[in-house]
CSV table of C-alpha atoms and ligand atoms in Angstrom, one decimal:
chain,number,residue,atom,x,y,z
A,1,MET,CA,47.0,47.2,-276.8
A,2,ASN,CA,48.5,43.7,-276.4
A,3,ASN,CA,52.2,43.9,-275.4
A,4,THR,CA,52.7,40.2,-274.8
A,5,ILE,CA,55.4,38.3,-276.7
A,6,LYS,CA,54.0,36.3,-279.6
A,7,LEU,CA,55.3,32.8,-279.2
A,8,ALA,CA,55.2,29.8,-281.6
A,9,VAL,CA,55.9,26.4,-280.2
A,10,HIS,CA,57.6,23.8,-282.5
A,11,GLY,CA,56.7,20.2,-281.5
A,12,ALA,CA,53.6,21.6,-279.8
A,13,ALA,CA,51.7,18.3,-279.5
A,14,GLY,CA,54.7,16.5,-277.8
A,15,ARG,CA,55.3,16.0,-274.1
A,16,MET,CA,57.4,19.1,-273.7
A,17,GLY,CA,55.5,21.2,-276.3
A,18,GLN,CA,52.3,20.7,-274.4
A,19,ARG,CA,53.8,21.9,-271.2
A,20,VAL,CA,55.2,25.0,-272.9
A,21,VAL,CA,51.8,25.8,-274.4
A,22,ALA,CA,50.1,25.2,-271.0
A,23,LEU,CA,52.4,27.5,-269.1
A,24,ALA,CA,52.6,30.2,-271.7
A,25,SER,CA,48.9,30.4,-272.1
A,26,GLY,CA,48.4,30.8,-268.3
A,27,ALA,CA,47.1,27.4,-267.4
A,28,ASP,CA,49.3,27.5,-264.3
A,29,SER,CA,50.7,30.7,-262.7
A,30,VAL,CA,54.5,30.5,-263.3
A,31,GLU,CA,56.5,33.8,-263.3
A,32,ASP,CA,58.7,32.9,-266.3
A,33,ALA,CA,55.6,32.1,-268.3
A,34,SER,CA,53.8,35.4,-267.9
A,35,GLY,CA,53.7,37.9,-270.8
A,36,PHE,CA,53.3,35.5,-273.7
A,37,THR,CA,50.6,34.9,-276.2
A,38,VAL,CA,50.8,31.6,-278.1
A,39,VAL,CA,50.2,32.4,-281.8
A,40,GLY,CA,51.5,29.1,-283.3
A,41,ALA,CA,51.4,25.5,-282.3
A,42,ILE,CA,53.4,23.6,-284.9
A,43,ASP,CA,53.6,19.9,-285.3
A,44,HIS,CA,54.1,17.2,-288.0
A,45,ALA,CA,51.4,17.2,-290.7
A,46,ASN,CA,50.6,13.5,-289.8
A,47,HIS,CA,50.2,14.0,-286.1
A,48,SER,CA,46.9,12.8,-284.8
A,49,LYS,CA,46.2,16.1,-283.0
A,50,ILE,CA,46.4,18.3,-286.1
A,51,GLY,CA,43.5,20.7,-286.2
A,52,GLN,CA,42.7,20.4,-282.4
A,53,ASP,CA,43.0,23.4,-280.2
A,54,ALA,CA,46.6,23.5,-278.7
A,55,GLY,CA,45.3,24.6,-275.3
A,56,VAL,CA,43.0,21.7,-275.1
A,57,VAL,CA,45.6,19.2,-276.3
A,58,ALA,CA,47.8,20.6,-273.5
A,59,GLY,CA,45.1,19.8,-271.0
A,60,GLY,CA,43.7,23.3,-270.5
A,61,SER,CA,41.1,25.7,-271.9
A,62,PRO,CA,40.9,26.5,-275.6
A,63,ILE,CA,43.3,29.2,-276.8
A,64,ASP,CA,42.0,29.4,-280.4
A,65,VAL,CA,45.3,28.2,-281.9
A,66,PRO,CA,45.1,24.8,-283.7
A,67,ILE,CA,47.9,22.3,-283.8
A,68,SER,CA,49.1,22.8,-287.3
A,69,PRO,CA,52.0,22.2,-289.7
A,70,GLN,CA,51.7,25.8,-290.8
A,71,TRP,CA,54.0,28.5,-289.5
A,72,PRO,CA,52.3,31.6,-288.3
A,73,SER,CA,53.6,34.8,-289.8
A,74,THR,CA,53.1,36.7,-286.5
A,75,ALA,CA,55.5,34.8,-284.3
A,76,GLU,CA,58.2,37.0,-282.6
A,77,VAL,CA,60.0,34.1,-280.9
A,78,VAL,CA,60.0,30.3,-281.4
A,79,ILE,CA,60.6,27.5,-278.8
A,80,ASP,CA,61.5,24.1,-280.3
A,81,PHE,CA,61.1,20.8,-278.5
A,82,SER,CA,60.9,18.4,-281.4
A,83,LEU,CA,63.1,15.8,-283.0
A,84,PRO,CA,66.5,16.1,-284.7
A,85,GLU,CA,65.0,15.3,-288.1
A,86,ALA,CA,62.4,18.2,-287.6
A,87,LEU,CA,64.9,20.8,-286.5
A,88,ASP,CA,66.5,21.8,-289.9
A,89,ALA,CA,63.2,23.0,-291.3
A,90,CYS,CA,62.5,24.9,-288.1
A,91,VAL,CA,65.8,26.7,-288.1
A,92,ALA,CA,65.4,27.5,-291.8
A,93,GLN,CA,62.0,29.0,-291.1
A,94,CYS,CA,63.3,31.1,-288.2
A,95,VAL,CA,66.1,32.4,-290.3
A,96,ALA,CA,63.7,33.3,-293.2
A,97,GLN,CA,61.4,35.1,-290.7
A,98,LYS,CA,64.3,36.6,-288.8
A,99,CYS,CA,62.8,35.1,-285.7
A,100,PRO,CA,64.7,34.5,-282.4
A,101,LEU,CA,64.8,30.8,-281.5
A,102,VAL,CA,65.1,28.6,-278.4
A,103,ILE,CA,66.4,25.1,-279.3
A,104,ALA,CA,65.9,22.4,-276.7
A,105,THR,CA,65.9,19.3,-278.9
A,106,THR,CA,68.7,16.9,-278.2
A,107,GLY,CA,70.5,14.2,-280.3
A,108,LEU,CA,71.7,16.6,-283.0
A,109,SER,CA,74.3,15.5,-285.5
A,110,GLU,CA,77.7,17.2,-286.0
A,111,ALA,CA,76.4,18.6,-289.3
A,112,GLN,CA,73.3,20.0,-287.6
A,113,LYS,CA,75.5,21.7,-285.0
A,114,GLU,CA,77.5,23.4,-287.8
A,115,SER,CA,74.3,24.6,-289.5
A,116,LEU,CA,73.1,26.0,-286.1
A,117,ALA,CA,76.3,28.0,-285.8
A,118,GLU,CA,75.7,29.3,-289.4
A,119,ALA,CA,72.1,30.2,-288.5
A,120,ALA,CA,73.3,32.1,-285.4
A,121,ARG,CA,75.1,34.5,-287.7
A,122,SER,CA,71.7,35.9,-288.7
A,123,ILE,CA,69.3,35.3,-285.7
A,124,PRO,CA,69.8,35.0,-282.0
A,125,ILE,CA,69.6,31.4,-280.8
A,126,VAL,CA,69.5,29.9,-277.3
A,127,TRP,CA,70.6,26.3,-277.6
A,128,ALA,CA,70.9,24.1,-274.5
A,129,PRO,CA,70.3,20.4,-273.8
A,130,SER,CA,68.7,21.3,-270.5
A,131,MET,CA,66.6,24.4,-269.8
A,132,SER,CA,66.5,23.5,-266.1
A,133,LEU,CA,68.0,26.0,-263.5
A,134,ALA,CA,69.0,23.1,-261.2
A,135,VAL,CA,70.8,21.2,-264.0
A,136,ASN,CA,72.7,24.3,-265.2
A,137,LEU,CA,73.7,25.1,-261.6
A,138,SER,CA,74.8,21.5,-261.2
A,139,MET,CA,76.9,21.7,-264.3
A,140,ARG,CA,78.8,24.6,-262.8
A,141,MET,CA,79.2,22.6,-259.5
A,142,ALA,CA,80.5,19.6,-261.5
A,143,GLU,CA,83.2,21.8,-263.1
A,144,GLN,CA,84.2,23.0,-259.6
A,145,ILE,CA,84.4,19.6,-258.1
A,146,THR,CA,86.4,18.3,-261.1
A,147,ARG,CA,88.9,21.1,-260.7
A,148,ALA,CA,89.1,20.7,-256.9
A,149,LEU,CA,89.8,16.9,-257.3
A,150,ARG,CA,92.2,17.2,-260.3
A,151,ASP,CA,95.4,16.5,-258.3
A,152,VAL,CA,93.9,14.3,-255.6
A,153,ALA,CA,96.3,11.4,-254.6
A,154,GLY,CA,95.1,8.1,-256.1
A,155,GLY,CA,93.0,9.9,-258.7
A,156,VAL,CA,89.3,10.3,-259.3
A,157,ASP,CA,87.0,8.3,-261.6
A,158,ILE,CA,84.1,10.3,-263.1
A,159,GLU,CA,81.0,8.5,-264.3
A,160,ILE,CA,77.8,10.0,-265.5
A,161,LEU,CA,74.5,8.2,-264.9
A,162,GLU,CA,71.3,9.4,-266.4
A,163,ARG,CA,67.7,8.1,-266.0
A,164,HIS,CA,64.9,9.0,-268.3
A,165,HIS,CA,61.4,7.8,-269.3
A,166,ARG,CA,61.1,4.8,-271.6
A,167,PHE,CA,59.9,7.0,-274.5
A,168,LYS,CA,63.2,8.9,-274.8
A,169,ALA,CA,64.6,8.4,-278.3
A,170,ASP,CA,68.3,9.5,-277.8
A,171,ALA,CA,71.0,8.1,-275.5
A,172,PRO,CA,72.9,9.2,-273.6
A,173,SER,CA,70.9,12.4,-272.9
A,174,GLY,CA,72.1,15.7,-274.3
A,175,THR,CA,72.5,16.8,-270.8
A,176,ALA,CA,74.8,13.9,-269.9
A,177,LEU,CA,76.9,14.7,-272.9
A,178,LYS,CA,77.1,18.4,-271.9
A,179,PHE,CA,78.1,17.4,-268.4
A,180,GLY,CA,80.9,15.2,-269.9
A,181,GLU,CA,82.1,18.0,-272.2
A,182,LEU,CA,82.3,20.5,-269.4
A,183,ILE,CA,84.0,18.0,-267.0
A,184,ALA,CA,86.5,17.0,-269.7
A,185,ASP,CA,87.5,20.6,-270.1
A,186,ALA,CA,87.8,21.1,-266.3
A,187,MET,CA,90.0,17.9,-266.1
A,188,ASP,CA,92.6,19.8,-268.1
A,189,ALA,CA,94.3,16.4,-268.8
A,190,ASP,CA,97.6,15.9,-270.6
A,191,GLU,CA,96.0,13.2,-272.8
A,192,PRO,CA,92.7,13.5,-274.7
A,193,VAL,CA,89.8,12.4,-272.4
A,194,GLN,CA,88.1,9.2,-273.6
A,195,HIS,CA,84.3,9.2,-273.5
A,196,VAL,CA,83.2,5.6,-272.7
A,197,HIS,CA,79.6,4.6,-273.3
A,198,GLY,CA,78.7,1.6,-271.1
A,199,ARG,CA,81.0,-1.3,-270.4
A,200,GLU,CA,80.7,-5.0,-271.2
A,201,GLY,CA,82.9,-8.0,-271.4
A,202,HIS,CA,86.6,-8.0,-270.6
A,203,THR,CA,87.2,-4.3,-270.6
A,204,GLY,CA,90.4,-4.3,-268.6
A,205,GLN,CA,91.0,-1.8,-265.8
A,206,ARG,CA,89.5,1.6,-266.0
A,207,THR,CA,91.9,4.2,-267.2
A,208,ARG,CA,92.4,7.5,-265.4
A,209,ASN,CA,91.6,9.5,-268.5
A,210,GLU,CA,88.0,8.4,-269.2
A,211,ILE,CA,84.5,9.6,-268.4
A,212,GLY,CA,81.9,6.8,-268.4
A,213,TYR,CA,78.3,7.3,-269.4
A,214,HIS,CA,75.3,5.1,-268.4
A,215,ALA,CA,71.8,5.6,-269.8
A,216,ILE,CA,68.9,4.1,-267.8
A,217,ARG,CA,65.4,4.1,-269.3
A,218,VAL,CA,62.7,3.5,-266.8
A,219,GLY,CA,58.9,4.3,-266.7
A,220,ASP,CA,58.0,8.0,-266.7
A,221,ASN,CA,61.2,9.5,-265.2
A,222,PRO,CA,61.3,13.1,-266.5
A,223,GLY,CA,65.1,13.3,-266.2
A,224,GLU,CA,67.7,12.7,-263.6
A,225,HIS,CA,71.5,12.9,-263.7
A,226,THR,CA,74.1,11.7,-261.2
A,227,ILE,CA,77.7,12.5,-261.6
A,228,VAL,CA,79.9,10.1,-259.5
A,229,PHE,CA,83.3,11.3,-258.5
A,230,GLY,CA,84.9,8.1,-257.2
A,231,MET,CA,88.2,8.2,-255.2
A,232,LEU,CA,90.0,5.5,-253.2
A,233,GLY,CA,88.2,5.4,-249.9
A,234,GLU,CA,85.3,7.9,-250.6
A,235,ARG,CA,83.1,9.4,-253.3
A,236,ILE,CA,80.9,12.3,-254.1
A,237,GLU,CA,77.6,11.9,-256.0
A,238,LEU,CA,76.1,15.0,-257.5
A,239,ASN,CA,72.4,14.2,-258.2
A,240,VAL,CA,69.9,16.5,-260.0
A,241,ALA,CA,66.4,15.2,-260.7
A,242,ALA,CA,63.3,16.7,-262.2
A,243,SER,CA,60.0,16.0,-260.5
A,244,ASN,CA,58.1,17.0,-263.6
A,245,ARG,CA,58.7,18.7,-267.0
A,246,ASP,CA,57.9,22.2,-265.9
A,247,CYS,CA,61.5,23.0,-265.0
A,248,TYR,CA,62.4,22.6,-268.7
A,249,ALA,CA,59.3,24.4,-270.0
A,250,SER,CA,59.6,27.4,-267.7
A,251,GLY,CA,63.4,27.5,-268.4
A,252,ALA,CA,62.6,27.6,-272.2
A,253,LEU,CA,60.1,30.4,-271.6
A,254,ALA,CA,62.7,32.3,-269.6
A,255,ALA,CA,65.1,31.9,-272.5
A,256,ALA,CA,62.5,33.2,-275.0
A,257,LYS,CA,61.9,36.2,-272.8
A,258,TRP,CA,65.6,36.8,-272.4
A,259,LEU,CA,66.1,36.7,-276.2
A,260,MET,CA,63.4,39.4,-276.6
A,261,GLN,CA,65.2,41.7,-274.2
A,262,GLY,CA,68.0,43.1,-276.2
A,263,GLU,CA,69.7,46.4,-275.2
A,264,ALA,CA,68.1,48.4,-278.0
A,265,GLY,CA,64.6,47.4,-276.9
A,266,GLY,CA,64.3,44.7,-279.6
A,267,PRO,CA,65.6,41.1,-279.5
A,268,LYS,CA,69.2,40.2,-278.6
A,269,PRO,CA,71.7,40.5,-281.5
A,270,ALA,CA,72.3,37.5,-283.7
A,271,GLY,CA,74.5,34.9,-282.0
A,272,MET,CA,74.7,31.6,-280.2
A,273,TYR,CA,73.7,31.7,-276.6
A,274,ASN,CA,73.1,29.1,-273.9
A,275,MET,CA,71.3,28.7,-270.6
A,276,PHE,CA,74.4,30.0,-268.7
A,277,ASP,CA,73.9,33.3,-270.5
A,278,VAL,CA,70.2,33.3,-269.7
A,279,LEU,CA,70.7,32.5,-266.1
A,280,GLY,CA,73.6,34.9,-265.6
A,281,MET,CA,76.1,32.0,-265.0
A,282,ALA,CA,78.3,32.6,-268.0
A,283,ASP,CA,81.2,33.8,-266.0
A,284,SER,CA,80.7,31.7,-262.9
A,285,GLN,CA,83.1,28.8,-263.7
B,301,NAI,N1,66.6,21.1,-273.4
B,301,NAI,C1,65.7,20.6,-272.5
B,301,NAI,O1,65.6,21.2,-271.4
B,301,NAI,C2,64.9,19.4,-272.8
B,301,NAI,C3,65.0,18.8,-274.0
B,301,NAI,N2,64.2,17.8,-274.4
B,301,NAI,C4,64.3,17.3,-275.7
B,301,NAI,O2,63.2,17.8,-276.5
B,301,NAI,C5,62.8,16.9,-277.5
B,301,NAI,C6,61.4,16.6,-277.4
B,301,NAI,O3,61.1,15.9,-276.3
B,301,NAI,P1,59.6,15.3,-276.0
B,301,NAI,O4,58.6,16.5,-276.0
B,301,NAI,O5,59.7,14.5,-274.8
B,301,NAI,O6,59.3,14.5,-277.3
B,301,NAI,P2,58.0,14.1,-278.0
B,301,NAI,O7,58.3,13.0,-278.9
B,301,NAI,O8,56.9,14.0,-277.0
B,301,NAI,O9,57.6,15.4,-278.9
B,301,NAI,C7,58.2,15.7,-280.1
B,301,NAI,C8,57.2,16.4,-280.9
B,301,NAI,O10,57.8,16.9,-282.1
B,301,NAI,C9,56.9,16.6,-283.2
B,301,NAI,N3,57.5,16.6,-284.5
B,301,NAI,C10,58.0,15.5,-285.2
B,301,NAI,N4,58.3,15.9,-286.4
B,301,NAI,C11,58.0,17.2,-286.6
B,301,NAI,C12,58.1,18.1,-287.6
B,301,NAI,N5,58.6,17.8,-288.8
B,301,NAI,N6,57.6,19.4,-287.4
B,301,NAI,C13,57.1,19.7,-286.2
B,301,NAI,N7,56.9,18.9,-285.2
B,301,NAI,C14,57.4,17.6,-285.4
B,301,NAI,C15,56.3,15.2,-282.8
B,301,NAI,O11,55.1,15.0,-283.5
B,301,NAI,C16,56.1,15.4,-281.3
B,301,NAI,O12,54.8,16.0,-281.1
B,301,NAI,C17,63.8,15.7,-277.3
B,301,NAI,O13,64.9,15.9,-278.2
B,301,NAI,C18,64.2,15.8,-275.9
B,301,NAI,O14,65.4,15.2,-275.6
B,301,NAI,C19,63.2,17.3,-273.5
B,301,NAI,C20,63.1,17.9,-272.3
B,301,NAI,C21,63.9,18.9,-271.8
B,302,LIG,O1,64.0,13.6,-273.4
B,302,LIG,C1,63.9,14.1,-272.2
B,302,LIG,O2,62.9,13.9,-271.5
B,302,LIG,C2,64.9,15.0,-271.8
B,302,LIG,N1,65.9,15.3,-272.6
B,302,LIG,C3,66.9,16.3,-272.4
B,302,LIG,C4,68.3,15.6,-272.5
B,302,LIG,O3,68.4,14.7,-273.4
B,302,LIG,O4,69.2,16.0,-271.9
B,302,LIG,C5,66.8,17.0,-271.1
B,302,LIG,C6,66.1,16.4,-270.0
B,302,LIG,O5,66.9,15.6,-269.3
B,302,LIG,C7,64.8,15.6,-270.4
């Protein structure tokens, strides 16, 4: 009897989708990736790889699952690495099939975030802009540093630098925005925090109440974030960088597995979860 988790990958022909398919189908031996069977490899109907074996597209052996726009009826959990414009249909399908969902796609609109919250009333969803352990740990560290420096004499200027590959479609990264959101909360400022995206021209002096964001697009960088805490006379730079995409793929697989491990033996109850929940860092602020 096959007790593996039946997984469908949405955006399966993309850079990330390929790595999820490769790890989940055992092309490399990664602990978080064991115990899955890929039953669906979904991509856009016009993608040039439609009809090709998803395992081969991902650079491995055939797995007998074609890249297809069709949703398999057998999927028990779905991992999405696609595009904002593809996400609504994916969420609707998962709600219709009552299928737990891991959402990794970034660059969502406010309306999409609201419909995710609505969907999470009927299915369990893990939604996070970074599935990486190191990034999520760094987010907790950034919160701590922010709190520790909150009352430092002379103040602290916090700027977020992110570097990604030239193909990335959204800026700043979802991860940079999440760092900023968490840091803004930890600043606990009297005035609303201003989120300033890049600077040009006669900007005037930097205010104390802002977080700056700078998006760098270079070559094949799989993702790097640096949080600069600049004071008068010294600074801290918190840097977290991926060497390749497998930190995100294995994190997404860990999230899918976590969703399938509810207390009653089935999936987790409907609700919106994030990687802090998956990694056991929800209370470690
Ligand atoms: N949360 C995380 O840890 C990470 C999130 N990401 C995010 O994941 C997303 C995908 O990233 P990449 O794989 O680099 O992009 P990509 O462009 O290589 O892949 C996206 C895939 O989605 C497919 N797609 C487009 N429309 C579709 C539709 N209607 N139905 C099904 N599939 C469709 C595309 O054909 C493509 O194969 C981005 O938003 C990126 O920011 C990327 C890495 C890590
Ligand atoms: O597009 C990418 O590549 C990545 N996107 C995510 C983001 O926008 O934060 C996560 C990771 O940094 C890689």
